[in-house]
Amino acid sequence: MDEKLILFVRVKNSARSQMAEAFFNHFNDDPRFKALSAGTEPAKEIDPLARKVMEEIGISLEDQYPKLYTEEMADNAYMVITIGCLDKCPYAPPEKTWDWGLDNPYGQLIEKYREVRDEIRGRVLKLIENLKVGKSREEIIGVKDMFAFG
């Protein structure tokens, strides 16, 4: 069985995309899917506050590092989720790309990192739920109000 890659992309690949990768791989128990994150201009290291807020909830980013987003990664991915950087992605196949416009916590207080972390967790859990019940990539990406929490 071929593993389907869920690719989370951001410019620096130092916080939000790393959190999404960690959440997906932590909560997903379906061997058909695995997450990876990458950046169009990867940072040298993961944002220390991103590490801290993930450790607060028992998920480590220790084995993760910023990686360069490539056309090959996008081609091999089942789904490409850009996190507010669709305009800066040199290659984002429209049939499998979904943009999650999320606030950037960089330079803000730790509370903002926690808020963004919790939003990412909710989105990732909903994504995993939809994949588990067999929704297709097209069905998932096509749902416009999927994250209308309230």
XYZ file of C-alpha atoms in Angstrom:
150
model
C 0.000 0.000 0.000
C 1.413 3.383 -1.014
C 1.575 6.039 1.663
C -0.180 9.290 0.757
C 1.730 12.400 1.733
C -0.035 15.373 3.292
C 2.359 18.284 2.767
C 2.100 21.427 4.915
C 3.882 24.411 3.343
C 4.858 27.796 4.722
C 7.612 30.256 3.816
C 10.047 29.672 6.719
C 8.730 26.248 7.818
C 9.587 27.190 11.384
C 6.272 27.278 13.289
C 2.772 26.760 11.842
C 3.646 24.163 9.207
C 5.823 22.324 11.744
C 2.926 22.260 14.226
C 0.590 20.921 11.521
C 3.055 18.158 10.604
C 3.489 17.180 14.246
C -0.243 17.177 14.979
C -1.047 15.112 11.900
C 1.592 12.475 12.588
C 0.711 12.392 16.299
C -3.056 11.952 15.909
C -3.267 10.021 12.639
C -3.391 6.249 13.028
C -4.208 5.471 9.404
C -1.071 4.003 7.764
C -2.231 5.267 4.366
C -1.330 8.856 5.320
C 1.746 10.661 6.618
C 2.519 14.355 6.967
C 5.590 16.359 6.115
C 6.195 20.099 6.204
C 8.440 22.314 4.111
C 9.169 25.945 3.343
C 9.821 28.035 0.266
C 12.619 29.849 2.162
C 13.283 27.565 5.156
C 14.624 29.034 8.374
C 17.744 27.668 10.034
C 15.739 26.293 12.970
C 12.248 25.857 14.361
C 10.861 28.860 16.226
C 11.573 28.295 19.959
C 8.082 29.478 20.962
C 6.502 26.988 18.536
C 8.547 24.242 20.211
C 7.497 25.479 23.653
C 3.736 25.612 22.996
C 3.792 22.140 21.458
C 5.757 20.743 24.409
C 3.121 22.258 26.724
C 0.622 19.767 25.301
C 3.026 16.832 25.170
C 4.033 16.904 21.498
C 7.715 17.328 20.700
C 9.160 18.962 17.605
C 12.606 17.623 18.556
C 13.065 15.411 15.497
C 11.688 17.998 13.053
C 13.629 20.658 11.174
C 12.908 23.227 8.424
C 13.027 21.650 4.961
C 13.064 23.182 1.464
C 9.794 22.868 -0.461
C 10.424 21.421 -3.915
C 8.377 20.764 -7.013
C 9.095 17.056 -6.558
C 7.549 17.153 -3.051
C 4.426 18.789 -4.441
C 4.202 16.295 -7.295
C 4.495 13.361 -4.875
C 2.014 14.755 -2.346
C -1.575 13.614 -2.123
C -2.544 17.012 -0.732
C -0.608 20.285 -0.405
C -1.830 22.563 2.381
C -0.315 26.007 2.229
C -0.583 28.034 5.400
C -1.176 31.561 4.196
C 1.576 31.478 1.584
C -0.182 30.378 -1.585
C 1.031 33.546 -3.326
C 4.655 32.693 -2.429
C 4.602 29.051 -3.444
C 6.445 28.680 -6.737
C 4.608 25.451 -7.434
C 1.228 24.563 -5.990
C -0.823 22.148 -8.119
C -4.356 23.624 -7.947
C -6.106 20.250 -8.052
C -4.530 19.246 -4.760
C -3.655 22.526 -3.033
C -5.648 24.044 -0.195
C -4.705 27.269 1.569
C -5.266 27.605 5.303
C -4.953 31.323 5.931
C -3.781 31.344 9.547
C -2.466 34.244 11.604
C 1.300 34.462 11.945
C 2.288 34.385 15.630
C 5.915 35.392 14.970
C 7.000 38.335 17.100
C 3.907 38.150 19.289
C 3.316 36.938 22.816
C 3.188 33.222 23.605
C -0.602 33.457 23.952
C -0.854 34.065 20.187
C 1.252 30.956 19.555
C -1.145 28.970 21.737
C -4.159 30.354 19.881
C -2.672 29.460 16.496
C -1.562 26.039 17.792
C -5.111 25.265 18.919
C -6.571 26.394 15.585
C -4.126 24.149 13.729
C -4.980 21.201 15.992
C -8.690 21.635 15.235
C -8.107 21.809 11.500
C -5.773 18.816 11.477
C -8.183 16.698 13.528
C -11.019 17.557 11.116
C -8.774 16.689 8.168
C -7.868 13.326 9.705
C -11.538 12.617 10.420
C -12.459 13.326 6.792
C -9.646 11.143 5.466
C -10.633 8.283 7.805
C -14.233 8.233 6.597
C -12.992 7.997 3.034
C -13.637 11.499 1.745
C -11.655 12.195 -1.381
C -9.112 14.956 -1.697
C -11.522 16.819 -3.963
C -14.345 16.550 -1.417
C -12.115 17.787 1.396
C -10.563 20.682 -0.489
C -13.911 21.639 -1.951
C -15.585 22.135 1.426
C -15.563 25.904 1.882
C -17.057 26.194 5.375
C -15.410 23.096 6.814
C -13.838 25.081 9.634
C -16.771 27.144 10.727
C -16.314 26.520 14.434
C -18.787 27.906 16.850
